[in-house]
Coordinates of C-alpha atoms and ligand atoms in Angstrom, one line a residue:
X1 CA 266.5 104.2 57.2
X2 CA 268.8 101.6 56.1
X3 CA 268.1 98.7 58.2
X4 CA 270.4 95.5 56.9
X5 CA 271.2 94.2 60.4
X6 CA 268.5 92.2 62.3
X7 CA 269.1 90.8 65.8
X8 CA 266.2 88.8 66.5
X9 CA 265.1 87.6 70.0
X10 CA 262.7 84.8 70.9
X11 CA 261.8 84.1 74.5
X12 CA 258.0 83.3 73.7
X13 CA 257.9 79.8 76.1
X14 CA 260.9 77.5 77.2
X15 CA 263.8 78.4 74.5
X16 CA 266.1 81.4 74.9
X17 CA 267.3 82.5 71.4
X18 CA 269.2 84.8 69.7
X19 CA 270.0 85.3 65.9
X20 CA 271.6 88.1 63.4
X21 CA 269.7 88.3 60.1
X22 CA 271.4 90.5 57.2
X23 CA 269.0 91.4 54.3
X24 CA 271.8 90.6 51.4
X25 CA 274.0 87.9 53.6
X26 CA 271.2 86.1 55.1
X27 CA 271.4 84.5 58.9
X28 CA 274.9 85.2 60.2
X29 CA 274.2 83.5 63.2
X30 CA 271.8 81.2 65.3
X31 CA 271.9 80.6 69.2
X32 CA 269.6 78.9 71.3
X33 CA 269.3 77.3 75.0
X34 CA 266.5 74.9 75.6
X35 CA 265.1 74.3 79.0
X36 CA 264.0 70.6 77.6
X37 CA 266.5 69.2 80.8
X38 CA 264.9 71.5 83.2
X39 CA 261.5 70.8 82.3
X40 CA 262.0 67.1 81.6
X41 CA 260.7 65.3 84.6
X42 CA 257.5 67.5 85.6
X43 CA 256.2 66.5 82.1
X44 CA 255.9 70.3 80.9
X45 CA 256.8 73.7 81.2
X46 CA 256.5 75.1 84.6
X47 CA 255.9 78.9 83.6
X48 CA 257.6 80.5 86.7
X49 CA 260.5 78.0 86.1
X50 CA 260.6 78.7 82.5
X51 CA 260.3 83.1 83.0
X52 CA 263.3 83.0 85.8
X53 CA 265.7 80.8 83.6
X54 CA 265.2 83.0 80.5
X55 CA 266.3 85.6 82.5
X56 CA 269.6 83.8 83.9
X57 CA 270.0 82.9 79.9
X58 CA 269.0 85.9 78.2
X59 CA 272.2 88.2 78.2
X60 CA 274.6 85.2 77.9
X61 CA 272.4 84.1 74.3
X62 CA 272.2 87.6 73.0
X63 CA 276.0 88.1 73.7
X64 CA 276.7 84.8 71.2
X65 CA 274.8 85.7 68.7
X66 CA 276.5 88.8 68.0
X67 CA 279.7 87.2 68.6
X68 CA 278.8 84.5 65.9
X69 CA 277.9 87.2 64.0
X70 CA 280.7 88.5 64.4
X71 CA 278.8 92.1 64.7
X72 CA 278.8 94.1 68.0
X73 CA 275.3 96.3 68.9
X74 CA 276.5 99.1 67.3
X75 CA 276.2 97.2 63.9
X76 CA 272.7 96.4 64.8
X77 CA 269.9 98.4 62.9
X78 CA 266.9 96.3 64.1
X79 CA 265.6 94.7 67.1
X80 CA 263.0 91.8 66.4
X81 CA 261.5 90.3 69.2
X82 CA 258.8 88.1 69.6
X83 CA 255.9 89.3 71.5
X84 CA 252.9 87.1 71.1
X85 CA 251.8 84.5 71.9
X86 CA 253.4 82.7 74.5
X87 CA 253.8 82.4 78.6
X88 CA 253.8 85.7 79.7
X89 CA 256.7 85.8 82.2
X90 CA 258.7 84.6 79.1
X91 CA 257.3 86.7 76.6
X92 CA 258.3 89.9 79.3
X93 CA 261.7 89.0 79.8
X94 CA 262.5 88.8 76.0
X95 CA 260.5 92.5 75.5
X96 CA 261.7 93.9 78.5
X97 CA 265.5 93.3 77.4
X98 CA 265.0 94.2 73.8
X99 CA 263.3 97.4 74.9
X100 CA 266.4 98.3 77.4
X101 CA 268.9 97.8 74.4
X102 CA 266.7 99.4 71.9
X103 CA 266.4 102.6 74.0
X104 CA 270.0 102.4 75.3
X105 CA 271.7 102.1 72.0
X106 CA 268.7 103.7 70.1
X107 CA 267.7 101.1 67.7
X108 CA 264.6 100.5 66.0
X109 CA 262.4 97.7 67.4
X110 CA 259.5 95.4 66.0
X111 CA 257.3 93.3 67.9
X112 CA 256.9 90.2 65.7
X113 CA 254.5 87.2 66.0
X114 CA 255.3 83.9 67.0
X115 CA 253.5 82.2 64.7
X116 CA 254.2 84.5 61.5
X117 CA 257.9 83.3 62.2
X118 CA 256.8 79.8 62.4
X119 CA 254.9 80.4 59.3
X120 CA 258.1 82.3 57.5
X121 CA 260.8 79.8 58.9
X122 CA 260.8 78.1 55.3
X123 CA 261.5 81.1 53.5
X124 CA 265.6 80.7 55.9
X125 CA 266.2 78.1 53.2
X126 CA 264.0 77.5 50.5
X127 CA 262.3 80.6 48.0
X128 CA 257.9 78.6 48.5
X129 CA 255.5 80.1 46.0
X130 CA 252.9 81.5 46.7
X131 CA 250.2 81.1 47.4
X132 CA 250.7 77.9 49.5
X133 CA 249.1 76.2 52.5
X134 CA 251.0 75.8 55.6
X135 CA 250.8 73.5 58.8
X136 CA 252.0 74.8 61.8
X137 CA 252.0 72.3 64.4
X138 CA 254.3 73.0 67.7
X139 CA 253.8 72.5 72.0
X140 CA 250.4 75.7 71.8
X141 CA 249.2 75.3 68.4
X142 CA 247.7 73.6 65.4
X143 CA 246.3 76.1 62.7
X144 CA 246.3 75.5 58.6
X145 CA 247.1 79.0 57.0
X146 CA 246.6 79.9 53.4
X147 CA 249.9 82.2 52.6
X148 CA 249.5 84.5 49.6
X149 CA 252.6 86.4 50.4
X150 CA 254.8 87.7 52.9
X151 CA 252.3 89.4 55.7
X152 CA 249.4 88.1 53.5
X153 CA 248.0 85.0 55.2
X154 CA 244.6 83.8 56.5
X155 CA 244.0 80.9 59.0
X156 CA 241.8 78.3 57.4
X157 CA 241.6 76.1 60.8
X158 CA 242.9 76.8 64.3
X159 CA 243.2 74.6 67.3
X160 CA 240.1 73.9 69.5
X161 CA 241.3 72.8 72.5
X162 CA 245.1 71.1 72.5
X163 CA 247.7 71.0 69.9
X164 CA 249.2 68.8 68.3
X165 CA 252.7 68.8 70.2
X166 CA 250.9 69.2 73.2
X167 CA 248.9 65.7 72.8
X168 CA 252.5 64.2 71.9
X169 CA 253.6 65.8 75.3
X170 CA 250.8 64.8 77.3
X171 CA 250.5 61.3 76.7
X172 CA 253.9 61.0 77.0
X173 CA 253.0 62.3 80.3
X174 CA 250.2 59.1 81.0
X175 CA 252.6 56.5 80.5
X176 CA 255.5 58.4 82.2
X177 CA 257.9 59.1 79.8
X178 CA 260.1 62.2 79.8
X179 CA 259.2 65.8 78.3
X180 CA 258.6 66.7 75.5
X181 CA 257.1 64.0 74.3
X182 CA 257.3 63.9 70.7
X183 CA 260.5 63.0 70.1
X184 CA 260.5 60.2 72.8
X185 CA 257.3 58.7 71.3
X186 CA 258.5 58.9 67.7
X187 CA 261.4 57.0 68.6
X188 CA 259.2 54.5 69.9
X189 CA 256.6 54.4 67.7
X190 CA 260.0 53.6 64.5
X191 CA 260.3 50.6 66.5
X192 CA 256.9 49.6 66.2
X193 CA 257.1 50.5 62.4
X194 CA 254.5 52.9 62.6
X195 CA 251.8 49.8 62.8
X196 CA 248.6 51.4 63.3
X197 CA 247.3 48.6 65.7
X198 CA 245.4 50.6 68.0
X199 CA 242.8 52.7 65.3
X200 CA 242.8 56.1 67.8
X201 CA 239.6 58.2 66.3
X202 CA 240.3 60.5 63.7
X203 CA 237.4 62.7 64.7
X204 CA 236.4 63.7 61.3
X205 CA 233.5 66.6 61.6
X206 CA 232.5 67.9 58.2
X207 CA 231.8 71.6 59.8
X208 CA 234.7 73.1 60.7
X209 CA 238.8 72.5 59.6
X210 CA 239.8 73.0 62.7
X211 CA 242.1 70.5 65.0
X212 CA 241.0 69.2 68.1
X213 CA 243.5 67.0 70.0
X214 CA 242.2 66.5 73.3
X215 CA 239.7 63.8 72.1
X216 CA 242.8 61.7 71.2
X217 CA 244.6 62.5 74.9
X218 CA 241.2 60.8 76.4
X219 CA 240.9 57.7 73.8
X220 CA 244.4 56.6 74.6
X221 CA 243.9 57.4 78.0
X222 CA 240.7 54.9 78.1
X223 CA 242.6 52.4 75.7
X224 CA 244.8 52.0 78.3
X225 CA 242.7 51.7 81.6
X226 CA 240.9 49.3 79.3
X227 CA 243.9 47.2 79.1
X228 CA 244.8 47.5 83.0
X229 CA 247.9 49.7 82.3
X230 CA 246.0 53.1 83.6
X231 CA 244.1 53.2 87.4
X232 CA 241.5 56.3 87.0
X233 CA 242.0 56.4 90.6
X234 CA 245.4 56.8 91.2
X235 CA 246.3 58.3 88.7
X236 CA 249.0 56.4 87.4
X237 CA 250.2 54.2 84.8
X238 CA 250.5 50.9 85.8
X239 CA 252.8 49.3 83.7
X240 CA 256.0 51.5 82.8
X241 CA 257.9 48.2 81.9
X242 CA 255.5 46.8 79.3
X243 CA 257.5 48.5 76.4
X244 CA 255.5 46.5 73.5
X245 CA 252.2 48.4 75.0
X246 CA 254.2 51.7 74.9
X247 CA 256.0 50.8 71.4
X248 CA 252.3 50.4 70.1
X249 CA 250.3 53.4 71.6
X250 CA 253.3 55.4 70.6
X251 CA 253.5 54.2 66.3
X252 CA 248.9 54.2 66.4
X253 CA 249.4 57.8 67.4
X254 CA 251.6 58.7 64.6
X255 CA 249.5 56.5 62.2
X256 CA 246.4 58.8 63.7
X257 CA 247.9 62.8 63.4
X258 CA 249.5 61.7 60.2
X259 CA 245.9 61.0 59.0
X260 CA 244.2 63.9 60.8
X261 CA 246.7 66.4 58.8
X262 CA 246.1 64.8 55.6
X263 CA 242.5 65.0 56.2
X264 CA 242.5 68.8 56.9
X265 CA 244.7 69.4 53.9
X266 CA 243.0 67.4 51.6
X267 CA 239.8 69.5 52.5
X268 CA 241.8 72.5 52.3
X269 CA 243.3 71.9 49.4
X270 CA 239.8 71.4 47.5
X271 CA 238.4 75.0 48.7
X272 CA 241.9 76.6 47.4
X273 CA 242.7 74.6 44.1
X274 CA 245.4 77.9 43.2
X275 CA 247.8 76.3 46.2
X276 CA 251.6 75.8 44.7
X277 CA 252.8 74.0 47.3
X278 CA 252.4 72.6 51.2
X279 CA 254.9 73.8 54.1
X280 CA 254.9 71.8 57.5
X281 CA 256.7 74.1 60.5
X282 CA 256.9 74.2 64.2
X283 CA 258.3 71.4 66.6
X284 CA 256.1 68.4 65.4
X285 CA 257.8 69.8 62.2
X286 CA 260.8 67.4 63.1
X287 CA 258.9 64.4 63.3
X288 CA 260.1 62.7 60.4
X289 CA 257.4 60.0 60.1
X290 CA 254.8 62.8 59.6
X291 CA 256.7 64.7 57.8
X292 CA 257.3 62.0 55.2
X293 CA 253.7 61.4 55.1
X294 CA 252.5 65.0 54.2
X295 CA 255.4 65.0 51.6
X296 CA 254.0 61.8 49.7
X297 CA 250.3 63.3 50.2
X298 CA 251.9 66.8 48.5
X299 CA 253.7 64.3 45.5
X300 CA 250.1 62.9 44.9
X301 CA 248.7 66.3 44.6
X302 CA 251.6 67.1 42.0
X303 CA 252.4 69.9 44.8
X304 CA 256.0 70.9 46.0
X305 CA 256.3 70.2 49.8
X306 CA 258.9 72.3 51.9
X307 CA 259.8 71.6 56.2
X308 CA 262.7 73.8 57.7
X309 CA 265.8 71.7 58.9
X310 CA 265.1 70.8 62.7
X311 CA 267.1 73.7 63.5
X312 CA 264.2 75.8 62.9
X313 CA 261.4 73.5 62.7
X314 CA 261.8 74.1 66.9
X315 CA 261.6 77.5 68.8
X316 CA 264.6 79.8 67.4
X317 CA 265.3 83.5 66.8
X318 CA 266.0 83.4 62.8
X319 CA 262.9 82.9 62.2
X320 CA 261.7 86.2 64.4
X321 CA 264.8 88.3 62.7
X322 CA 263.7 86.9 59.3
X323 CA 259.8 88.3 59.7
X324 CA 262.0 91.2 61.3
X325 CA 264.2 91.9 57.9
X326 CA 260.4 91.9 56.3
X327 CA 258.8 94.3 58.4
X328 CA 262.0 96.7 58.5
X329 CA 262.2 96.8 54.7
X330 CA 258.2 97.8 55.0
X331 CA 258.6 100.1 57.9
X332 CA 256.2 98.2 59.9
X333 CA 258.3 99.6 62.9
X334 CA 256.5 99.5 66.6
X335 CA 257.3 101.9 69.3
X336 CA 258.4 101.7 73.0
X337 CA 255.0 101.0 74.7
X338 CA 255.1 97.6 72.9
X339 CA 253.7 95.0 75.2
X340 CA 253.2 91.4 75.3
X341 CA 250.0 89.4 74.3
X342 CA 249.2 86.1 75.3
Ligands
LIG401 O1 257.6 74.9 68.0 P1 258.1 74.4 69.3 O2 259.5 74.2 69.6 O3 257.5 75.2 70.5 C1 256.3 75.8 70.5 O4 256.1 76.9 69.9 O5 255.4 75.2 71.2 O6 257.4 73.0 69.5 C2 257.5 72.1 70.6 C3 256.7 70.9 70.4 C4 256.6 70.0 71.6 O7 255.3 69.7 71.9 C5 257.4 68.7 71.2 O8 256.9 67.5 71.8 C6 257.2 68.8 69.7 O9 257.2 70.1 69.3 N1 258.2 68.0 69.0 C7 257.9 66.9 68.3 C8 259.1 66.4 67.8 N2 260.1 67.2 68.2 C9 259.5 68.2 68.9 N3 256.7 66.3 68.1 C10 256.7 65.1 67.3 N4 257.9 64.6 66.9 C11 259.1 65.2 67.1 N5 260.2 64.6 66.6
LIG402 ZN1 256.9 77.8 68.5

């Protein structure tokens, strides 16, 4: 089967997306809506929200991507959609969609992996060696992956509880600023210049490589009921106006991921000396402070150091149609029962 071009759909938690890959031309086109607005004053995702928007969003997306593409469905070879791991209602209305048009128009389809298209999204711009060690740190997860090749990775460390993003989010949450928190707090934390004033614990545990972020949600929680700016009993923060308190939770934060990744890789790096280079992907992929951090780590190491463009650093379909062109040209095709996993 000649299979050159992808459409790739991603629906996995609050972004609607829609690309066209083509195996010699590359990404033809890239289309996303974010719910960011919708979601931005309950201080996350609200699932049932989230599963009924994709669906008002969904046809519209799928439409402009082939339009950008300027390919119709009958060009089409491959559907790639993601179907793990995400919110469920999501994750359905992306499947549910791509199995109507694969059936409809008879196309192949492929269930693809979240994460494994976090973990490719480099490869949409930049040819990484192998092997190499990559961060993935987004809004569900944290994990460190040792990638020998394309479907030829093992996870070195996981996330325990919550992830990275997620910590971002939710104590941008305590002192009641707008979702998703990472990009509000990086701002923030630039005009504090990243001063690490408020030492948050690194929680270094010499057992296991894997992240654990809710720890660092409950330190800054007590750091601020310990300054009078959080009531325990209300429930609230106290003191929304006191923007040098916010500035400098915000940059001690940075200062304190920044270190826990660097700390994971380092220990990483000395149980796989073959690693060629380091990739950071997934939302907190944008942050630029952290970002810069893990790229002077990866200079000391004499190691080459690759992040997407922010485009897809966040949730986004050419990453899913990428893994898709990879699976296609192996044949790793699924069938119609395909269903979702959380
Ligand atoms: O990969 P992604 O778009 O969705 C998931 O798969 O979860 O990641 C979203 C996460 C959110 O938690 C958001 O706060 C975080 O990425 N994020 C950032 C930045 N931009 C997005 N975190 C830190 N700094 C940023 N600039
Ligand atoms: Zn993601």
């Amino acid at each position: 089967m000649n299979s050159t071009h992808i459409l790739g759909i991603e629906t996995s938690c609050d972004e609607t997306a829609a690309a066209v890959y083509h195996q010699e031309k590359g990404l033809l086109s890239n289309c996303i809506f974010s719910q960011a607005v919708t979601h931005q004053y309950a201080g996350g995702v609200i699932p049932e929200v989230a599963s009924r928007e994709q669906l008002e969003k969904i046809a519209p997306i799928i439409a402009s991507a082939l339009q950008q593409a300027h390919s119709t469905l009958a060009d089409i070879d491959v559907i790639a959609v993601t179907n793990k791991p995400g919110l469920p209602g999501s994750l359905l209305v992306g499947l549910c969609f791509a199995k109507a048009l694969a059936f409809a128009a008879q196309k192949a389809i492929i269930g693809i992996n979240h994460l494994e298209g976090h973990t490719f999204s480099p490869f949409l711009e930049y040819n990484v060696p192998f092997p190499h060690v990559c961060i993935t740190a987004s809004g569900g997860h944290t994990s460190l992956n040792l990638v020998r090749g394309f479907g030829d990775y093992v996870t070195l460390a996981d996330t325990r509880d919550d992830a990275a993003g997620e910590a971002f989010d939710k104590i941008a949450k305590l002192m009641q600023l707008p979702y998703p928190g990472g990009p509000v707090l990086e701002k923030l934390a630039a005009e504090n210049s990243f001063a690490d004033t408020r030492h948050y614990p690194r929680g270094k545990r010499s057992d296991t490589l894997d992240f654990s972020f809710s720890g660092l949600k409950t330190a800054v929680l007590y750091d601020l009921v310990r300054q009078n700016a959080y009531s325990l009993e209300q429930k609230e923060f106290l003191k929304p106006n006191d923007h040098a308190l916010i500035r400098e939770v915000a940059a001690s934060l940075h200062v304190c991921i920044a270190d826990i990744f660097i700390d994971k890789l380092e220990r990483a790096l000395a149980m796989h000396p073959e690693v060629q280079a380091i990739t950071f992907v997934g939302g907190v992929a944008c942050n630029k402070y952290i970002a810069h951090r893990l790229h002077i780590f990866a200079q000391s190491r004499k190691l080459q150091f690759y992040k997407p463009s922010t485009q897809f650093c966040t949730d986004n379909a050419a990453m899913i149609a990428f893994v898709g062109s990879y699976k296609a040209k192996h044949h790793e095709f699924s069938t119609l029962d395909l269903d979702i996993f959380q």
